[in-house]
Tab-separated table of C-alpha atoms in Angstrom:
chain	number	residue	atom	x	y	z
A	275	MET	CA	10.483	-11.934	22.641
A	276	THR	CA	9.124	-12.222	19.178
A	277	ILE	CA	8.758	-9.196	17.092
A	278	ARG	CA	5.729	-9.346	14.753
A	279	PHE	CA	5.652	-7.277	11.597
A	280	VAL	CA	3.138	-6.864	8.809
A	281	LEU	CA	4.709	-7.670	5.357
A	282	CYS	CA	2.419	-6.030	2.801
A	283	ALA	CA	2.609	-6.285	-0.981
A	284	ASP	CA	1.299	-3.237	-2.988
A	285	ASP	CA	-0.279	-3.214	-6.320
A	286	PHE	CA	-2.602	-6.280	-6.399
A	287	ALA	CA	-4.778	-6.027	-9.553
A	288	MET	CA	-2.400	-3.508	-11.207
A	289	THR	CA	-1.753	-6.265	-13.846
A	290	GLU	CA	-2.280	-10.000	-14.191
A	291	GLY	CA	1.435	-10.683	-13.595
A	292	VAL	CA	1.746	-8.583	-10.423
A	293	SER	CA	-1.498	-10.165	-9.088
A	294	ARG	CA	-0.321	-13.705	-9.776
A	295	SER	CA	2.973	-13.066	-7.964
A	296	ILE	CA	1.031	-11.843	-4.871
A	297	LEU	CA	-1.373	-14.734	-4.883
A	298	GLU	CA	1.434	-17.032	-5.087
A	299	LEU	CA	3.345	-15.469	-2.160
A	300	LEU	CA	0.204	-15.299	-0.112
A	301	ALA	CA	-0.274	-19.043	-0.663
A	302	LEU	CA	3.400	-19.637	0.502
A	303	GLY	CA	2.619	-17.561	3.656
A	304	LYS	CA	5.322	-14.998	2.676
A	305	LEU	CA	3.071	-12.127	2.992
A	306	SER	CA	0.452	-11.178	5.814
A	307	ALA	CA	-1.146	-8.110	3.729
A	308	THR	CA	-1.808	-6.920	0.164
A	309	GLY	CA	-3.532	-3.735	-1.084
A	310	ALA	CA	-5.692	-3.895	-4.246
A	311	MET	CA	-6.205	-1.240	-7.040
A	312	THR	CA	-9.931	-1.642	-7.254
A	313	ASN	CA	-10.054	0.720	-10.370
A	314	ARG	CA	-8.250	-1.663	-12.522
A	315	PRO	CA	-10.136	-4.092	-14.688
A	316	HIS	CA	-8.341	-7.216	-13.211
A	317	TRP	CA	-10.017	-6.521	-9.900
A	318	GLN	CA	-13.272	-7.883	-11.058
A	319	HIS	CA	-11.879	-11.291	-11.987
A	320	LEU	CA	-9.328	-11.646	-9.404
A	321	ALA	CA	-11.251	-10.440	-6.302
A	322	THR	CA	-12.625	-14.033	-5.694
A	323	GLU	CA	-9.287	-15.485	-5.614
A	324	LEU	CA	-7.852	-12.834	-3.360
A	325	GLY	CA	-10.927	-13.246	-1.023
A	326	SER	CA	-9.965	-16.804	-0.319
A	327	PHE	CA	-7.133	-15.337	1.802
A	328	SER	CA	-9.626	-13.520	4.114
A	329	GLY	CA	-8.840	-14.332	7.658
A	330	ARG	CA	-5.240	-15.518	6.783
A	331	ALA	CA	-4.013	-12.023	5.609
A	332	ASP	CA	-4.964	-8.455	5.692
A	333	LEU	CA	-6.802	-7.507	2.384
A	334	GLY	CA	-7.109	-3.713	1.866
A	335	LEU	CA	-7.620	-0.805	-0.697
A	336	HIS	CA	-4.538	0.410	-2.321
A	337	LEU	CA	-6.073	3.850	-3.190
A	338	ASN	CA	-5.001	4.640	-6.770
A	339	LEU	CA	-5.099	8.270	-7.950
A	340	THR	CA	-2.180	8.289	-10.344
A	341	CYS	CA	-2.335	5.210	-12.519
A	342	ALA	CA	-4.628	4.519	-15.459
A	343	ALA	CA	-8.243	5.363	-15.407
A	344	PRO	CA	-10.506	6.286	-12.602
A	345	LEU	CA	-13.785	4.586	-11.739
A	346	GLY	CA	-16.062	7.573	-12.450
A	347	PRO	CA	-15.639	11.044	-14.270
A	348	MET	CA	-13.076	13.494	-12.864
A	349	GLN	CA	-13.323	16.373	-15.149
A	350	ARG	CA	-10.787	18.590	-13.157
A	351	VAL	CA	-8.391	15.856	-12.126
A	352	ALA	CA	-8.487	13.429	-14.950
A	353	PRO	CA	-10.030	15.437	-18.011
A	354	ALA	CA	-8.910	13.132	-20.645
A	355	GLY	CA	-10.196	10.005	-18.645
A	356	MET	CA	-6.719	9.167	-17.234
A	357	LEU	CA	-5.451	9.789	-13.808
A	358	PRO	CA	-2.456	12.410	-13.439
A	359	ARG	CA	1.096	11.991	-12.593
A	360	LEU	CA	1.755	12.436	-8.823
A	361	GLY	CA	3.249	15.914	-8.982
A	362	ASP	CA	0.105	17.074	-10.915
A	363	LEU	CA	-2.274	15.375	-8.460
A	364	ALA	CA	-0.557	16.934	-5.531
A	365	ARG	CA	-0.907	20.360	-7.057
A	366	ALA	CA	-4.574	19.904	-8.004
A	367	ALA	CA	-5.421	18.505	-4.571
A	368	ALA	CA	-3.696	21.365	-2.728
A	369	THR	CA	-5.151	24.212	-4.900
A	370	SER	CA	-8.527	23.293	-6.137
A	371	ALA	CA	-11.781	22.658	-4.210
A	372	ALA	CA	-13.171	21.160	-7.332
A	373	ALA	CA	-10.376	18.718	-7.548
A	374	ARG	CA	-10.743	17.838	-3.770
A	375	ALA	CA	-14.343	17.200	-4.393
A	376	GLU	CA	-13.617	14.843	-7.303
A	377	ILE	CA	-10.890	12.997	-5.309
A	378	ALA	CA	-13.295	12.284	-2.425
A	379	GLY	CA	-15.767	10.941	-4.959
A	380	GLU	CA	-13.131	8.627	-6.353
A	381	ILE	CA	-12.130	7.469	-2.845
A	382	GLY	CA	-15.676	6.363	-2.221
A	383	ARG	CA	-16.020	4.477	-5.447
A	384	GLN	CA	-12.842	2.554	-4.937
A	385	LEU	CA	-13.791	1.692	-1.505
A	386	GLU	CA	-17.381	0.686	-2.707
A	387	ALA	CA	-15.689	-1.395	-5.517
A	388	PHE	CA	-13.687	-3.373	-2.750
A	389	GLU	CA	-16.868	-3.786	-0.711
A	390	ASP	CA	-18.956	-5.030	-3.670
A	391	ALA	CA	-16.374	-7.564	-4.779
A	392	LEU	CA	-15.544	-9.104	-1.400
A	393	GLY	CA	-18.907	-8.355	0.416
A	394	ARG	CA	-17.081	-6.651	3.389
A	395	ALA	CA	-14.872	-3.667	4.366
A	396	PRO	CA	-11.237	-3.691	3.609
A	397	ASP	CA	-8.960	-4.449	6.511
A	398	PHE	CA	-6.874	-1.400	5.671
A	399	VAL	CA	-6.495	1.545	3.379
A	400	ASP	CA	-3.139	2.854	2.017
A	401	GLY	CA	-2.192	4.695	-1.237
A	402	HIS	CA	-0.325	4.038	-4.474
A	403	GLN	CA	2.717	6.420	-4.270
A	404	HIS	CA	1.556	7.226	-0.786
A	405	VAL	CA	-1.190	9.542	-2.224
A	406	HIS	CA	-3.280	9.016	0.990
A	407	VAL	CA	-0.886	11.302	2.839
A	408	LEU	CA	-1.062	14.322	0.497
A	409	PRO	CA	-2.764	17.490	1.482
A	410	GLY	CA	-6.169	17.778	0.126
A	411	VAL	CA	-6.295	13.847	-0.172
A	412	ARG	CA	-5.638	12.682	3.455
A	413	GLY	CA	-8.663	14.433	4.957
A	414	ALA	CA	-10.814	12.815	2.375
A	415	VAL	CA	-9.455	9.436	3.196
A	416	LEU	CA	-9.765	9.938	6.991
A	417	ARG	CA	-13.385	11.043	6.680
A	418	ALA	CA	-14.286	8.294	4.399
A	419	ILE	CA	-13.078	5.660	6.796
A	420	GLN	CA	-14.666	7.238	9.802
A	421	ARG	CA	-17.960	7.575	8.006
A	422	ARG	CA	-18.090	4.227	6.480
A	423	TYR	CA	-16.561	1.840	8.808
A	424	PRO	CA	-17.109	1.138	12.685
A	425	GLU	CA	-14.375	2.657	14.939
A	426	GLY	CA	-11.221	0.708	15.010
A	427	THR	CA	-12.185	-1.843	12.399
A	428	VAL	CA	-10.103	-0.496	9.399
A	429	TYR	CA	-6.487	0.703	9.848
A	430	LEU	CA	-4.512	3.094	7.800
A	431	ARG	CA	-1.006	2.989	6.697
A	432	ASP	CA	1.247	5.496	8.022
A	433	PRO	CA	4.472	5.583	6.037
A	434	ALA	CA	6.408	7.649	8.459
A	435	ASP	CA	9.117	6.647	10.758
A	436	SER	CA	11.890	8.299	12.661
A	437	ALA	CA	14.879	9.616	10.789
A	438	ARG	CA	17.133	7.713	13.121
A	439	ALA	CA	15.571	4.530	12.136
A	440	ILE	CA	15.418	5.316	8.474
A	441	ARG	CA	19.285	6.227	8.559
A	442	GLN	CA	20.058	2.941	10.616
A	443	ARG	CA	18.483	0.760	7.745
A	444	GLY	CA	20.548	2.676	5.175
A	445	VAL	CA	18.202	1.853	2.195
A	446	ALA	CA	16.755	4.656	0.016
A	447	VAL	CA	17.440	7.073	2.996
A	448	GLY	CA	16.554	10.174	1.209
A	449	LYS	CA	13.339	8.997	-0.435
A	450	ALA	CA	12.183	7.456	2.904
A	451	LEU	CA	12.869	10.787	4.662
A	452	VAL	CA	10.748	12.667	2.164
A	453	ILE	CA	7.730	10.227	2.525
A	454	ALA	CA	8.068	10.317	6.316
A	455	GLY	CA	7.906	14.237	5.986
A	456	LEU	CA	4.921	14.190	3.927
A	457	ALA	CA	3.139	11.891	6.384
A	458	VAL	CA	3.755	14.206	9.334
A	459	GLY	CA	0.562	14.452	11.441
A	460	LEU	CA	-1.261	11.548	9.847
A	461	ARG	CA	-0.895	9.409	12.875
A	462	SER	CA	-2.379	11.899	15.258
A	463	GLN	CA	-5.144	12.818	12.933
A	464	ALA	CA	-6.126	9.207	12.398
A	465	LEU	CA	-5.964	8.372	16.013
A	466	ARG	CA	-8.240	11.327	17.081
A	467	ARG	CA	-10.901	9.749	14.562
A	468	GLY	CA	-10.465	6.301	16.122
A	469	ILE	CA	-8.531	4.951	13.196
A	470	PRO	CA	-5.649	2.499	14.054
A	471	VAL	CA	-2.390	2.963	12.399
A	472	ASN	CA	0.785	1.070	12.148
A	473	ARG	CA	3.774	2.366	14.307
A	474	GLY	CA	7.010	1.833	12.355
A	475	PHE	CA	7.284	1.655	8.718
A	476	SER	CA	9.946	0.544	6.119
A	477	GLY	CA	10.059	-0.997	2.681
A	478	VAL	CA	11.017	2.273	0.732
A	479	SER	CA	13.222	0.989	-2.117
A	480	PRO	CA	15.429	2.512	-4.771
A	481	PHE	CA	14.042	-0.017	-7.165
A	482	ASP	CA	17.608	-0.741	-8.355
A	483	SER	CA	17.967	-4.045	-10.085
A	484	GLU	CA	21.510	-4.265	-9.096
A	485	ARG	CA	20.814	-4.305	-5.384
A	486	ASP	CA	20.230	-7.585	-3.345
A	487	PHE	CA	16.508	-7.148	-2.309
A	488	GLY	CA	16.980	-10.088	0.275
A	489	ALA	CA	19.699	-7.998	2.071
A	490	ASP	CA	17.399	-4.971	1.868
A	491	LEU	CA	14.619	-6.850	3.415
A	492	ARG	CA	16.561	-7.856	6.327
A	493	HIS	CA	17.626	-4.354	6.614
A	494	PHE	CA	14.025	-3.152	6.825
A	495	LEU	CA	13.694	-5.036	10.028
A	496	ILE	CA	16.457	-2.879	11.699
A	497	ALA	CA	14.933	-0.720	14.520
A	498	PRO	CA	11.429	-1.875	13.968
A	499	GLY	CA	8.368	0.181	15.522
A	500	ALA	CA	6.120	-1.174	17.959
A	501	ALA	CA	3.613	-2.209	15.190
A	502	HIS	CA	5.852	-2.355	12.211
A	503	LEU	CA	4.829	-2.616	8.768
A	504	VAL	CA	7.086	-3.462	5.707
A	505	MET	CA	5.970	-2.827	2.264
A	506	CYS	CA	7.041	-4.677	-0.890
A	507	HIS	CA	6.437	-4.719	-4.595
A	508	PRO	CA	6.660	-8.176	-6.051
A	509	GLY	CA	5.446	-9.057	-9.528
A	510	HIS	CA	5.721	-11.240	-12.645
A	511	ILE	CA	6.743	-9.011	-15.404
A	512	ASP	CA	4.233	-8.655	-18.388
A	513	ASP	CA	3.758	-6.296	-21.295
A	514	GLU	CA	0.897	-4.432	-19.375
A	515	LEU	CA	3.334	-3.566	-16.534
A	516	ALA	CA	5.733	-2.051	-18.769
A	517	ARG	CA	2.878	0.324	-20.092
A	518	LEU	CA	1.633	1.269	-16.731
A	519	ASP	CA	4.446	1.679	-14.142
A	520	PRO	CA	8.116	2.481	-14.003
A	521	VAL	CA	8.855	-0.200	-11.463
A	522	ILE	CA	9.506	-3.236	-13.636
A	523	ALA	CA	12.727	-5.185	-13.277
A	524	THR	CA	12.910	-5.110	-9.652
A	525	ARG	CA	9.644	-6.841	-9.115
A	526	ALA	CA	10.655	-10.171	-10.259
A	527	LEU	CA	13.719	-9.816	-7.911
A	528	GLU	CA	11.499	-8.973	-5.123
A	529	HIS	CA	9.224	-11.999	-5.872
A	530	ALA	CA	12.203	-14.316	-5.742
A	531	ALA	CA	13.590	-12.775	-2.559
A	532	LEU	CA	10.171	-12.921	-0.868
A	533	ALA	CA	9.676	-16.511	-1.988
A	534	ALA	CA	13.048	-17.559	-0.215
A	535	PHE	CA	12.555	-15.167	2.746
A	536	VAL	CA	12.828	-16.609	6.215
A	537	PRO	CA	12.412	-13.934	8.913
A	538	PRO	CA	15.448	-13.647	11.266
A	539	PRO	CA	15.368	-15.275	14.642
A	540	GLY	CA	13.075	-13.319	16.779
A	541	PHE	CA	10.834	-12.079	13.948
A	542	ARG	CA	7.521	-13.222	12.505
A	543	ILE	CA	5.291	-12.149	9.707
A	544	ALA	CA	1.935	-11.416	11.179
A	545	ARG	CA	-1.456	-9.628	10.534
A	546	PHE	CA	-2.002	-6.313	11.822
A	547	SER	CA	-4.373	-7.433	14.637
A	548	GLU	CA	-1.603	-9.623	15.926
A	549	LEU	CA	0.896	-6.922	16.574
A	550	PHE	CA	-0.665	-5.820	19.780
């Protein structure tokens, strides 16, 4: 029996180099999904190119609340006009009603920017640094999807998996367990609202340039879930990336490994709708 899995590249539109890498891998059929940062200026001129893959890959919103500038004013969360670090965002979302209101507004703006550019809803929603699972953020994400889109048409990434599966894979185990812990309850909350979610998640990486990402990629397919999703972070390195994000050197390594990747026997890269 063939096991289908989604292979999703994060961070489209973060920089030109990251975006070009993802477009190349989509054209090669090496990815079945990518999430876009619609608050980044590159989104406006790259959206049409990405949109050419509609129907061939899942194109989604990579909700960004921690990198660069928001699309609208956020006086509590981003008083200087720049989004906060992850820890600061988590504290603000958990403790401040004003911050939660601003976050909900920015979620709406980023969804609207996707809709305006591609003329349709995203296929899915996930979050940069998994911000969509945070207390004070996840409720706003769930409400926005439920309110804006017909039931069952937009799926949500669940970055949780069983501790047993995470340990079997043996890649960034501690980090993956922390992310899975943060996501506890997301699946049931989404399903109650009629929002589909993946079942099984891997791809958490130590971002160590000494590692063999090709080998890690194969390990990410150990103990796959019933609707498994693997995330990745390929990219061509440019000066802008070095200013924006700590994940730099490994992106080129991921690109090369993905370009050469052939799923092992019995596995096939697929869109989310093909998993069922």
